[in-house]
Amino acid sequence: YNQKRCRAAAEETNVPRSMSTRAQLYERVFPQYRQPVEIGVFSLDSERAFFNDSRQLRYYVEPGNKPNFNLRDGYRDRFIKRDDGVKERLDHLLRWILANRAKLRSTHTPSSSCTLGVDFVTWRGHLTKLLTTPYETQEGWLLAVSKFRGTLYMSEVETEAARVNRENRTERHEEMMYWGYKFEQYICADEVNGVPDRGGVVNTNEAFCTVVQTRLADHKLLFSGEVDCRDKDPRAPPAPACYVELKTSAEICTPKQRSNFHRYKLLKWWAQSFLPGVPRIIAGFRDHDGVVVSVETFHTSKISQLIKTEYNCWKPTVCMNFCSDFLSFVKSVVKEDNPRLVYLFTWEPHREVTYTVHRDSQYTFLPDWFIKEMAS
Ligand code: A3P
Ligand code: MG
Ligand code: MG
């Protein structure tokens, strides 16, 4: 199947130049995906400073199914927004790796080895984009990859189109982006026996992240993703099974809206939570004025059943096989071990995945402090 998919193999090297994203090509048995294991956590505080601990972890407080949450409250006067023009690339995750390097080495590789013992290091969000690619028709992506000490580091680059969209958001869109965070505030407590503080400030610099290790087919992965909150019951299963993802969505009033929710929203929700092994998604459905009208629980493992009633709907196996094949493609392309060399993988809807190579360019993303510290 590789030959069909990877057209135009370079004649001399036999390295494919491109890769198809057509969903039908990836309809085969579900690839092996090892249960993700949490190997660490970190927090980012209200000023976006890194801490190698769980200080930003919050606790899920059941809202009841008929809550009265006004998501617009506080947008003007109690909102501190992270500057999304600042590109952090993999930096926080690299800081976590440096802080936990001894542990990583001793558990995954012989003590003499100077490698991490994983094939890929990346953000969960980047993998989510890969999973949904066979079904995406709106937004393309750019992924920069560098090989350093045998590990492939993968960091997203903002596309021109995404930058234009970000710089031209409407006031309504800006406010609606706040609603998701405000919902979190209504549902989360800072302390295990605390209550949500709906009068507090929403600061989107703050984050709690899990770092997980897993394997997709023959790709050993280490990635990190933001976690919204956890089950407060001390008898809850260990992380990541105790984690809860929070979401908001427009209320569903018509069969067409239900179908769109299944086809587009649930695909993204499933991909995001399936990757790190987060079992539960709590969804707040809101009206046009930002008032939550109902709250529903989605079990990540049951989403694929739920969508089967849709004609020609997305399939988890296509998402996972595409991701696995893309990672194989990256492995076959990125051969030179050099943190200053970037292979830039590009995809636009209705096109194939292709790549370009850049030496000492604007795309270089592994910082000197990381390279130096890893060498010592
Ligand atoms: P919703 O999830 O309710 O849409 P997450 O759900 O991943 O924890 O993200 C929390 C909130 O951040 C989202 O709320 C949304 O408001 C905002 N957000 C997340 N990803 C975004 C993106 N790619 N673009 C704009 N806003 C985003
Ligand atoms: Mg989140
Ligand atoms: Mg969320």
mmCIF file of C-alpha atoms and ligand atoms in Angstrom:
data_model
loop_
_atom_site.group_PDB
_atom_site.id
_atom_site.type_symbol
_atom_site.label_atom_id
_atom_site.label_comp_id
_atom_site.label_asym_id
_atom_site.label_seq_id
_atom_site.Cartn_x
_atom_site.Cartn_y
_atom_site.Cartn_z
ATOM 1 C CA TYR A 1 0.000 0.000 0.000
ATOM 2 C CA ASN A 2 2.970 2.317 0.594
ATOM 3 C CA GLN A 3 3.664 2.474 -3.105
ATOM 4 C CA LYS A 4 0.122 3.529 -3.949
ATOM 5 C CA ARG A 5 0.121 6.215 -1.311
ATOM 6 C CA CYS A 6 3.561 7.724 -1.708
ATOM 7 C CA ARG A 7 3.708 8.864 -5.293
ATOM 8 C CA ALA A 8 6.848 9.911 -7.067
ATOM 9 C CA ALA A 9 9.514 8.228 -4.994
ATOM 10 C CA ALA A 10 12.787 10.042 -5.521
ATOM 11 C CA GLU A 11 14.613 7.862 -8.017
ATOM 12 C CA GLU A 12 18.048 7.785 -6.456
ATOM 13 C CA THR A 13 17.182 7.615 -2.766
ATOM 14 C CA ASN A 14 13.781 5.929 -2.824
ATOM 15 C CA VAL A 15 12.535 8.428 -0.243
ATOM 16 C CA PRO A 16 8.918 9.358 -0.974
ATOM 17 C CA ARG A 17 8.255 13.043 -1.645
ATOM 18 C CA SER A 18 4.608 13.149 -0.780
ATOM 19 C CA MET A 19 1.821 11.324 0.975
ATOM 20 C CA SER A 20 -1.898 11.149 0.288
ATOM 21 C CA THR A 21 -4.479 12.086 2.944
ATOM 22 C CA ARG A 22 -7.465 10.353 1.252
ATOM 23 C CA ALA A 23 -9.494 8.659 3.969
ATOM 24 C CA GLN A 24 -10.226 5.450 2.008
ATOM 25 C CA LEU A 25 -6.504 4.629 1.883
ATOM 26 C CA TYR A 26 -6.433 4.303 5.668
ATOM 27 C CA GLU A 27 -9.462 2.059 6.186
ATOM 28 C CA ARG A 28 -7.771 -1.030 7.588
ATOM 29 C CA VAL A 29 -7.529 -2.704 10.985
ATOM 30 C CA PHE A 30 -7.051 -0.372 13.943
ATOM 31 C CA PRO A 31 -3.316 0.034 14.596
ATOM 32 C CA GLN A 32 -1.795 -0.869 17.941
ATOM 33 C CA TYR A 33 -2.123 2.055 20.339
ATOM 34 C CA ARG A 34 -0.655 1.317 23.753
ATOM 35 C CA GLN A 35 -2.531 2.633 26.772
ATOM 36 C CA PRO A 36 -0.996 6.060 27.418
ATOM 37 C CA VAL A 37 1.003 6.215 30.661
ATOM 38 C CA GLU A 38 1.479 9.493 32.517
ATOM 39 C CA ILE A 39 5.201 9.969 33.147
ATOM 40 C CA GLY A 40 4.966 13.496 34.559
ATOM 41 C CA VAL A 41 3.085 16.771 34.792
ATOM 42 C CA PHE A 42 3.870 20.458 34.738
ATOM 43 C CA SER A 43 2.106 23.747 35.330
ATOM 44 C CA LEU A 44 2.197 27.209 33.787
ATOM 45 C CA ASP A 45 1.238 30.014 36.149
ATOM 46 C CA SER A 46 -0.652 33.271 35.595
ATOM 47 C CA GLU A 47 2.474 34.745 33.997
ATOM 48 C CA ARG A 48 3.143 31.656 31.903
ATOM 49 C CA ALA A 49 6.095 30.596 34.072
ATOM 50 C CA PHE A 50 6.968 26.874 34.101
ATOM 51 C CA PHE A 51 6.763 24.699 37.232
ATOM 52 C CA ASN A 52 7.626 21.026 37.339
ATOM 53 C CA ASP A 53 4.559 20.186 39.469
ATOM 54 C CA SER A 54 0.747 20.047 39.560
ATOM 55 C CA ARG A 55 0.040 23.435 41.175
ATOM 56 C CA GLN A 56 -2.446 24.366 38.432
ATOM 57 C CA LEU A 57 -4.426 21.115 38.588
ATOM 58 C CA ARG A 58 -8.114 21.779 39.259
ATOM 59 C CA TYR A 59 -10.926 19.563 40.536
ATOM 60 C CA TYR A 60 -14.175 18.761 38.769
ATOM 61 C CA VAL A 61 -17.318 19.891 40.598
ATOM 62 C CA GLU A 62 -20.529 18.407 39.175
ATOM 63 C CA PRO A 63 -22.680 21.206 37.794
ATOM 64 C CA GLY A 64 -26.017 19.374 37.704
ATOM 65 C CA ASN A 65 -27.750 19.078 34.344
ATOM 66 C CA LYS A 66 -29.727 22.332 34.488
ATOM 67 C CA PRO A 67 -27.161 24.885 35.590
ATOM 68 C CA ASN A 68 -27.435 28.630 35.152
ATOM 69 C CA PHE A 69 -24.077 29.648 33.733
ATOM 70 C CA ASN A 70 -23.710 32.948 31.928
ATOM 71 C CA LEU A 71 -20.512 32.555 29.919
ATOM 72 C CA ARG A 72 -20.391 36.260 29.019
ATOM 73 C CA ASP A 73 -19.914 37.309 32.629
ATOM 74 C CA GLY A 74 -16.491 38.827 33.270
ATOM 75 C CA TYR A 75 -15.364 39.119 29.648
ATOM 76 C CA ARG A 76 -14.819 42.870 29.956
ATOM 77 C CA ASP A 77 -13.523 43.218 33.496
ATOM 78 C CA ARG A 78 -12.245 39.829 34.768
ATOM 79 C CA PHE A 79 -10.344 38.352 31.838
ATOM 80 C CA ILE A 80 -6.580 38.153 31.284
ATOM 81 C CA LYS A 81 -5.873 36.718 27.868
ATOM 82 C CA ARG A 82 -2.707 34.890 26.934
ATOM 83 C CA ASP A 83 -0.803 36.643 24.132
ATOM 84 C CA ASP A 84 -1.256 34.138 21.289
ATOM 85 C CA GLY A 85 1.158 36.119 19.123
ATOM 86 C CA VAL A 86 3.984 34.731 21.286
ATOM 87 C CA LYS A 87 5.125 31.416 19.815
ATOM 88 C CA GLU A 88 6.286 29.069 22.561
ATOM 89 C CA ARG A 89 6.933 26.135 20.230
ATOM 90 C CA LEU A 90 8.028 23.064 22.246
ATOM 91 C CA ASP A 91 9.775 25.134 24.940
ATOM 92 C CA HIS A 92 7.698 24.162 28.002
ATOM 93 C CA LEU A 93 7.833 20.491 27.090
ATOM 94 C CA LEU A 94 11.605 20.738 26.560
ATOM 95 C CA ARG A 95 11.913 22.312 30.013
ATOM 96 C CA TRP A 96 10.011 19.363 31.430
ATOM 97 C CA ILE A 97 12.343 16.953 29.608
ATOM 98 C CA LEU A 98 15.450 18.645 31.035
ATOM 99 C CA ALA A 99 13.997 18.664 34.557
ATOM 100 C CA ASN A 100 13.169 14.946 34.328
ATOM 101 C CA ARG A 101 16.013 13.718 32.177
ATOM 102 C CA ALA A 102 17.568 11.434 34.790
ATOM 103 C CA LYS A 103 14.247 9.671 35.342
ATOM 104 C CA LEU A 104 13.625 9.309 31.611
ATOM 105 C CA ARG A 105 17.044 7.844 30.942
ATOM 106 C CA SER A 106 16.963 5.301 33.732
ATOM 107 C CA THR A 107 13.465 4.009 32.950
ATOM 108 C CA HIS A 108 13.629 3.811 29.184
ATOM 109 C CA THR A 109 17.218 3.319 28.113
ATOM 110 C CA PRO A 110 20.446 1.816 29.429
ATOM 111 C CA SER A 111 22.025 4.232 31.912
ATOM 112 C CA SER A 112 24.969 4.803 29.611
ATOM 113 C CA SER A 113 22.735 5.941 26.736
ATOM 114 C CA CYS A 114 22.466 9.646 25.989
ATOM 115 C CA THR A 115 19.176 9.372 24.111
ATOM 116 C CA LEU A 116 15.606 9.785 25.364
ATOM 117 C CA GLY A 117 14.462 6.394 24.159
ATOM 118 C CA VAL A 118 11.463 7.750 22.219
ATOM 119 C CA ASP A 119 10.957 8.319 18.487
ATOM 120 C CA PHE A 120 8.801 11.470 18.674
ATOM 121 C CA VAL A 121 8.422 14.410 21.067
ATOM 122 C CA THR A 122 5.519 16.763 20.385
ATOM 123 C CA TRP A 123 2.339 18.403 21.706
ATOM 124 C CA ARG A 124 -0.889 16.434 21.904
ATOM 125 C CA GLY A 125 -2.550 19.242 19.917
ATOM 126 C CA HIS A 126 -0.250 18.616 16.949
ATOM 127 C CA LEU A 127 -1.161 14.923 16.965
ATOM 128 C CA THR A 128 -4.866 15.868 17.168
ATOM 129 C CA LYS A 129 -4.431 17.807 13.921
ATOM 130 C CA LEU A 130 -2.801 14.778 12.302
ATOM 131 C CA LEU A 131 -5.628 12.485 13.430
ATOM 132 C CA THR A 132 -8.298 14.717 11.886
ATOM 133 C CA THR A 133 -6.414 15.459 8.637
ATOM 134 C CA PRO A 134 -8.173 12.848 6.433
ATOM 135 C CA TYR A 135 -11.483 14.607 7.219
ATOM 136 C CA GLU A 136 -10.344 18.232 7.317
ATOM 137 C CA THR A 137 -11.496 20.488 4.477
ATOM 138 C CA GLN A 138 -10.896 23.980 5.926
ATOM 139 C CA GLU A 139 -7.488 24.392 7.541
ATOM 140 C CA GLY A 140 -4.081 23.155 6.479
ATOM 141 C CA TRP A 141 -1.006 22.807 8.708
ATOM 142 C CA LEU A 142 2.767 23.152 8.827
ATOM 143 C CA LEU A 143 4.849 20.863 11.026
ATOM 144 C CA ALA A 144 8.543 21.477 11.569
ATOM 145 C CA VAL A 145 10.607 18.383 12.389
ATOM 146 C CA SER A 146 14.212 18.154 13.576
ATOM 147 C CA LYS A 147 16.135 15.048 14.582
ATOM 148 C CA PHE A 148 18.295 15.391 17.665
ATOM 149 C CA ARG A 149 20.068 12.464 19.317
ATOM 150 C CA GLY A 150 17.845 9.987 17.553
ATOM 151 C CA THR A 151 14.542 11.603 18.572
ATOM 152 C CA LEU A 152 12.276 13.440 16.134
ATOM 153 C CA TYR A 153 10.968 16.700 17.601
ATOM 154 C CA MET A 154 7.809 17.966 15.923
ATOM 155 C CA SER A 155 6.624 21.578 16.378
ATOM 156 C CA GLU A 156 3.806 23.361 14.600
ATOM 157 C CA VAL A 157 4.399 26.513 12.543
ATOM 158 C CA GLU A 158 1.469 28.895 12.129
ATOM 159 C CA THR A 159 0.265 29.000 8.507
ATOM 160 C CA GLU A 160 -0.186 32.338 6.758
ATOM 161 C CA ALA A 161 -3.937 31.709 6.592
ATOM 162 C CA ALA A 162 -4.094 30.979 10.346
ATOM 163 C CA ARG A 163 -2.146 34.152 11.115
ATOM 164 C CA VAL A 164 -4.483 36.255 8.976
ATOM 165 C CA ASN A 165 -7.491 34.666 10.719
ATOM 166 C CA ARG A 166 -5.965 35.277 14.148
ATOM 167 C CA GLU A 167 -5.212 38.920 13.402
ATOM 168 C CA ASN A 168 -8.684 39.570 11.974
ATOM 169 C CA ARG A 169 -10.981 37.888 14.471
ATOM 170 C CA THR A 170 -14.286 39.645 14.987
ATOM 171 C CA GLU A 171 -15.176 41.023 18.406
ATOM 172 C CA ARG A 172 -17.895 38.354 18.622
ATOM 173 C CA HIS A 173 -15.357 35.579 17.876
ATOM 174 C CA GLU A 174 -12.911 37.002 20.461
ATOM 175 C CA GLU A 175 -15.657 36.931 23.067
ATOM 176 C CA MET A 176 -16.799 33.421 22.135
ATOM 177 C CA MET A 177 -13.261 32.132 22.641
ATOM 178 C CA TYR A 178 -13.571 33.354 26.241
ATOM 179 C CA TRP A 179 -16.758 31.348 26.803
ATOM 180 C CA GLY A 180 -14.933 28.012 26.864
ATOM 181 C CA TYR A 181 -12.631 29.216 29.645
ATOM 182 C CA LYS A 182 -15.491 30.778 31.586
ATOM 183 C CA PHE A 183 -17.293 27.409 31.497
ATOM 184 C CA GLU A 184 -14.184 25.843 33.063
ATOM 185 C CA GLN A 185 -14.343 28.391 35.881
ATOM 186 C CA TYR A 186 -17.982 27.490 36.695
ATOM 187 C CA ILE A 187 -17.056 23.793 36.970
ATOM 188 C CA CYS A 188 -13.579 23.701 38.513
ATOM 189 C CA ALA A 189 -12.310 24.231 42.056
ATOM 190 C CA ASP A 190 -8.685 24.953 42.945
ATOM 191 C CA GLU A 191 -8.784 22.725 46.025
ATOM 192 C CA VAL A 192 -9.965 19.134 46.269
ATOM 193 C CA ASN A 193 -12.835 20.054 48.600
ATOM 194 C CA GLY A 194 -13.302 23.577 47.264
ATOM 195 C CA VAL A 195 -16.093 25.212 45.294
ATOM 196 C CA PRO A 196 -15.811 27.034 41.946
ATOM 197 C CA ASP A 197 -15.146 30.775 42.199
ATOM 198 C CA ARG A 198 -17.418 32.237 39.542
ATOM 199 C CA GLY A 199 -16.464 35.804 40.541
ATOM 200 C CA GLY A 200 -12.740 35.270 40.015
ATOM 201 C CA VAL A 201 -10.521 36.315 37.109
ATOM 202 C CA VAL A 202 -10.201 34.037 34.063
ATOM 203 C CA ASN A 203 -6.513 33.970 33.140
ATOM 204 C CA THR A 204 -5.715 31.855 30.086
ATOM 205 C CA ASN A 205 -1.989 31.878 30.810
ATOM 206 C CA GLU A 206 -2.620 29.277 33.494
ATOM 207 C CA ALA A 207 -2.367 25.638 32.476
ATOM 208 C CA PHE A 208 -1.879 22.167 33.886
ATOM 209 C CA CYS A 209 -0.297 19.670 31.489
ATOM 210 C CA THR A 210 0.138 15.925 31.542
ATOM 211 C CA VAL A 211 3.145 14.292 29.889
ATOM 212 C CA VAL A 212 2.367 10.835 28.560
ATOM 213 C CA GLN A 213 4.238 8.084 26.860
ATOM 214 C CA THR A 214 2.672 5.579 24.505
ATOM 215 C CA ARG A 215 3.262 3.720 21.268
ATOM 216 C CA LEU A 216 1.377 3.936 17.969
ATOM 217 C CA ALA A 217 2.290 0.911 15.810
ATOM 218 C CA ASP A 218 6.116 1.015 15.912
ATOM 219 C CA HIS A 219 6.360 4.696 16.924
ATOM 220 C CA LYS A 220 7.325 5.443 20.515
ATOM 221 C CA LEU A 221 5.689 8.744 21.426
ATOM 222 C CA LEU A 222 6.218 11.230 24.224
ATOM 223 C CA PHE A 223 3.759 14.097 24.204
ATOM 224 C CA SER A 224 2.110 16.620 26.474
ATOM 225 C CA GLY A 225 -1.347 18.098 26.544
ATOM 226 C CA GLU A 226 -3.332 20.495 28.674
ATOM 227 C CA VAL A 227 -5.765 18.874 31.101
ATOM 228 C CA ASP A 228 -8.823 20.825 32.265
ATOM 229 C CA CYS A 229 -9.440 19.087 35.609
ATOM 230 C CA ARG A 230 -9.561 15.794 37.474
ATOM 231 C CA ASP A 231 -12.089 13.717 39.391
ATOM 232 C CA LYS A 232 -11.850 14.871 43.024
ATOM 233 C CA ASP A 233 -12.581 11.403 44.447
ATOM 234 C CA PRO A 234 -9.293 10.117 45.902
ATOM 235 C CA ARG A 235 -10.414 6.600 44.883
ATOM 236 C CA ALA A 236 -10.589 7.623 41.219
ATOM 237 C CA PRO A 237 -8.241 5.638 38.935
ATOM 238 C CA PRO A 238 -4.712 6.976 38.478
ATOM 239 C CA ALA A 239 -3.982 9.575 35.782
ATOM 240 C CA PRO A 240 -4.762 9.912 32.950
ATOM 241 C CA ALA A 241 -7.983 7.931 33.678
ATOM 242 C CA CYS A 242 -9.085 10.416 36.376
ATOM 243 C CA TYR A 243 -8.846 13.417 34.046
ATOM 244 C CA VAL A 244 -11.888 15.247 32.687
ATOM 245 C CA GLU A 245 -12.036 17.335 29.507
ATOM 246 C CA LEU A 246 -14.444 20.294 29.447
ATOM 247 C CA LYS A 247 -16.042 21.600 26.257
ATOM 248 C CA THR A 248 -18.711 24.024 25.151
ATOM 249 C CA SER A 249 -20.805 23.884 22.018
ATOM 250 C CA ALA A 250 -23.853 25.584 20.554
ATOM 251 C CA GLU A 251 -27.112 23.963 21.651
ATOM 252 C CA ILE A 252 -28.517 21.452 19.184
ATOM 253 C CA CYS A 253 -32.019 22.278 17.907
ATOM 254 C CA THR A 254 -32.295 20.626 14.480
ATOM 255 C CA PRO A 255 -31.312 17.252 12.921
ATOM 256 C CA LYS A 256 -28.864 19.138 10.684
ATOM 257 C CA GLN A 257 -27.159 20.671 13.750
ATOM 258 C CA ARG A 258 -26.988 17.247 15.390
ATOM 259 C CA SER A 259 -25.422 15.761 12.286
ATOM 260 C CA ASN A 260 -22.829 18.548 12.074
ATOM 261 C CA PHE A 261 -22.024 18.116 15.752
ATOM 262 C CA HIS A 262 -21.378 14.393 15.186
ATOM 263 C CA ARG A 263 -19.384 14.920 11.994
ATOM 264 C CA TYR A 264 -17.133 17.808 12.983
ATOM 265 C CA LYS A 265 -17.160 18.567 16.707
ATOM 266 C CA LEU A 266 -17.137 14.997 18.023
ATOM 267 C CA LEU A 267 -14.256 14.119 15.690
ATOM 268 C CA LYS A 268 -12.107 16.846 17.264
ATOM 269 C CA TRP A 269 -13.260 16.080 20.787
ATOM 270 C CA TRP A 270 -12.625 12.363 20.349
ATOM 271 C CA ALA A 271 -9.138 12.838 18.829
ATOM 272 C CA GLN A 272 -8.055 15.268 21.558
ATOM 273 C CA SER A 273 -9.108 13.055 24.467
ATOM 274 C CA PHE A 274 -8.383 9.622 22.971
ATOM 275 C CA LEU A 275 -4.694 10.452 22.434
ATOM 276 C CA PRO A 276 -3.790 10.999 26.126
ATOM 277 C CA GLY A 277 -6.355 8.488 27.402
ATOM 278 C CA VAL A 278 -8.789 10.987 28.947
ATOM 279 C CA PRO A 279 -12.013 8.980 29.381
ATOM 280 C CA ARG A 280 -14.657 11.660 30.012
ATOM 281 C CA ILE A 281 -15.745 14.845 28.254
ATOM 282 C CA ILE A 282 -18.232 17.173 29.972
ATOM 283 C CA ALA A 283 -20.009 19.349 27.411
ATOM 284 C CA GLY A 284 -21.901 22.531 28.153
ATOM 285 C CA PHE A 285 -24.430 23.383 25.436
ATOM 286 C CA ARG A 286 -25.036 27.111 25.254
ATOM 287 C CA ASP A 287 -27.497 29.346 23.492
ATOM 288 C CA HIS A 288 -26.695 32.288 21.213
ATOM 289 C CA ASP A 289 -26.320 34.607 24.230
ATOM 290 C CA GLY A 290 -23.737 32.446 25.954
ATOM 291 C CA VAL A 291 -26.040 30.887 28.532
ATOM 292 C CA VAL A 292 -25.461 27.182 29.202
ATOM 293 C CA VAL A 293 -28.782 25.404 28.694
ATOM 294 C CA SER A 294 -27.659 21.803 29.366
ATOM 295 C CA VAL A 295 -24.655 19.736 30.382
ATOM 296 C CA GLU A 296 -23.923 16.277 28.971
ATOM 297 C CA THR A 297 -21.223 13.680 29.535
ATOM 298 C CA PHE A 298 -19.523 11.970 26.602
ATOM 299 C CA HIS A 299 -17.414 8.879 27.218
ATOM 300 C CA THR A 300 -14.462 9.029 24.841
ATOM 301 C CA SER A 301 -14.619 5.267 24.213
ATOM 302 C CA LYS A 302 -18.307 5.453 23.230
ATOM 303 C CA ILE A 303 -18.068 8.311 20.731
ATOM 304 C CA SER A 304 -17.300 6.020 17.789
ATOM 305 C CA GLN A 305 -20.567 4.115 18.510
ATOM 306 C CA LEU A 306 -22.535 7.337 18.778
ATOM 307 C CA ILE A 307 -21.537 8.580 15.330
ATOM 308 C CA LYS A 308 -22.237 5.329 13.476
ATOM 309 C CA THR A 309 -25.779 6.508 12.711
ATOM 310 C CA GLU A 310 -24.312 9.257 10.480
ATOM 311 C CA TYR A 311 -23.999 8.472 6.785
ATOM 312 C CA ASN A 312 -20.403 8.532 5.531
ATOM 313 C CA CYS A 313 -19.004 9.601 8.896
ATOM 314 C CA TRP A 314 -15.436 9.704 10.184
ATOM 315 C CA LYS A 315 -13.736 6.552 11.476
ATOM 316 C CA PRO A 316 -11.215 6.341 14.337
ATOM 317 C CA THR A 317 -9.197 3.696 12.453
ATOM 318 C CA VAL A 318 -8.657 6.108 9.521
ATOM 319 C CA CYS A 319 -7.413 8.812 11.912
ATOM 320 C CA MET A 320 -4.987 6.482 13.687
ATOM 321 C CA ASN A 321 -3.700 4.749 10.536
ATOM 322 C CA PHE A 322 -3.129 8.082 8.819
ATOM 323 C CA CYS A 323 -1.193 9.337 11.843
ATOM 324 C CA SER A 324 0.874 6.170 12.013
ATOM 325 C CA ASP A 325 1.682 6.317 8.280
ATOM 326 C CA PHE A 326 2.540 10.008 8.521
ATOM 327 C CA LEU A 327 4.999 9.275 11.338
ATOM 328 C CA SER A 328 6.556 6.513 9.172
ATOM 329 C CA PHE A 329 6.778 9.037 6.325
ATOM 330 C CA VAL A 330 8.556 11.502 8.645
ATOM 331 C CA LYS A 331 10.979 8.782 9.768
ATOM 332 C CA SER A 332 11.802 7.905 6.157
ATOM 333 C CA VAL A 333 12.409 11.564 5.234
ATOM 334 C CA VAL A 334 14.243 12.971 8.280
ATOM 335 C CA LYS A 335 17.580 11.183 8.253
ATOM 336 C CA GLU A 336 20.157 13.802 9.284
ATOM 337 C CA ASP A 337 20.573 14.188 13.041
ATOM 338 C CA ASN A 338 20.998 17.953 13.354
ATOM 339 C CA PRO A 339 18.943 20.316 15.533
ATOM 340 C CA ARG A 340 19.576 23.217 13.140
ATOM 341 C CA LEU A 341 18.102 21.362 10.201
ATOM 342 C CA VAL A 342 14.321 21.561 9.850
ATOM 343 C CA TYR A 343 12.143 19.452 7.592
ATOM 344 C CA LEU A 344 8.947 21.426 7.098
ATOM 345 C CA PHE A 345 5.944 19.185 6.360
ATOM 346 C CA THR A 346 3.123 21.021 4.649
ATOM 347 C CA TRP A 347 -0.476 20.143 4.031
ATOM 348 C CA GLU A 348 -3.405 22.022 2.499
ATOM 349 C CA PRO A 349 -6.906 20.542 2.138
ATOM 350 C CA HIS A 350 -7.380 18.596 -1.133
ATOM 351 C CA ARG A 351 -3.589 18.304 -1.532
ATOM 352 C CA GLU A 352 -0.942 15.770 -0.566
ATOM 353 C CA VAL A 353 1.491 16.144 2.325
ATOM 354 C CA THR A 354 4.845 17.399 1.024
ATOM 355 C CA TYR A 355 8.005 18.794 2.649
ATOM 356 C CA THR A 356 10.869 21.240 2.218
ATOM 357 C CA VAL A 357 14.269 21.329 3.961
ATOM 358 C CA HIS A 358 15.723 24.379 5.784
ATOM 359 C CA ARG A 359 19.182 24.837 7.309
ATOM 360 C CA ASP A 360 19.732 27.548 9.991
ATOM 361 C CA SER A 361 16.479 29.260 9.060
ATOM 362 C CA GLN A 362 13.568 31.009 10.790
ATOM 363 C CA TYR A 363 12.115 27.497 11.272
ATOM 364 C CA THR A 364 14.851 26.186 13.573
ATOM 365 C CA PHE A 365 13.024 25.596 16.852
ATOM 366 C CA LEU A 366 15.204 23.551 19.215
ATOM 367 C CA PRO A 367 16.694 26.239 21.499
ATOM 368 C CA ASP A 368 20.397 26.428 22.294
ATOM 369 C CA TRP A 369 19.689 26.042 26.025
ATOM 370 C CA PHE A 370 18.091 22.680 25.339
ATOM 371 C CA ILE A 371 20.838 21.401 23.055
ATOM 372 C CA LYS A 372 23.590 22.568 25.432
ATOM 373 C CA GLU A 373 21.945 21.123 28.526
ATOM 374 C CA MET A 374 21.238 17.790 26.816
ATOM 375 C CA ALA A 375 24.919 17.545 25.904
ATOM 376 C CA SER A 376 26.124 17.999 29.484
HETATM 377 P P1 A3P B 1 -14.171 24.966 24.202
HETATM 378 O O1 A3P B 1 -13.429 23.711 24.409
HETATM 379 O O2 A3P B 1 -15.380 24.999 25.007
HETATM 380 O O3 A3P B 1 -14.392 25.232 22.753
HETATM 381 P P2 A3P B 1 -9.902 23.059 25.422
HETATM 382 O O4 A3P B 1 -11.324 22.652 25.174
HETATM 383 O O5 A3P B 1 -8.962 22.439 24.475
HETATM 384 O O6 A3P B 1 -9.599 22.766 26.856
HETATM 385 O O7 A3P B 1 -9.787 24.622 25.201
HETATM 386 C C1 A3P B 1 -10.462 25.533 26.056
HETATM 387 C C2 A3P B 1 -10.994 26.715 25.281
HETATM 388 O O8 A3P B 1 -9.965 27.364 24.578
HETATM 389 C C3 A3P B 1 -11.988 26.349 24.214
HETATM 390 O O9 A3P B 1 -13.225 26.166 24.743
HETATM 391 C C4 A3P B 1 -11.915 27.536 23.281
HETATM 392 O O10 A3P B 1 -12.716 28.582 23.744
HETATM 393 C C5 A3P B 1 -10.472 27.901 23.362
HETATM 394 N N1 A3P B 1 -9.738 27.275 22.278
HETATM 395 C C6 A3P B 1 -9.165 26.056 22.268
HETATM 396 N N2 A3P B 1 -8.561 25.803 21.108
HETATM 397 C C7 A3P B 1 -8.754 26.865 20.342
HETATM 398 C C8 A3P B 1 -8.384 27.219 19.030
HETATM 399 N N3 A3P B 1 -7.677 26.400 18.242
HETATM 400 N N4 A3P B 1 -8.769 28.410 18.567
HETATM 401 C C9 A3P B 1 -9.478 29.232 19.345
HETATM 402 N N5 A3P B 1 -9.853 28.953 20.589
HETATM 403 C C10 A3P B 1 -9.509 27.800 21.093
HETATM 404 MG MG MG B 2 -8.108 22.743 28.071
HETATM 405 MG MG MG B 3 -11.547 21.883 27.335
#
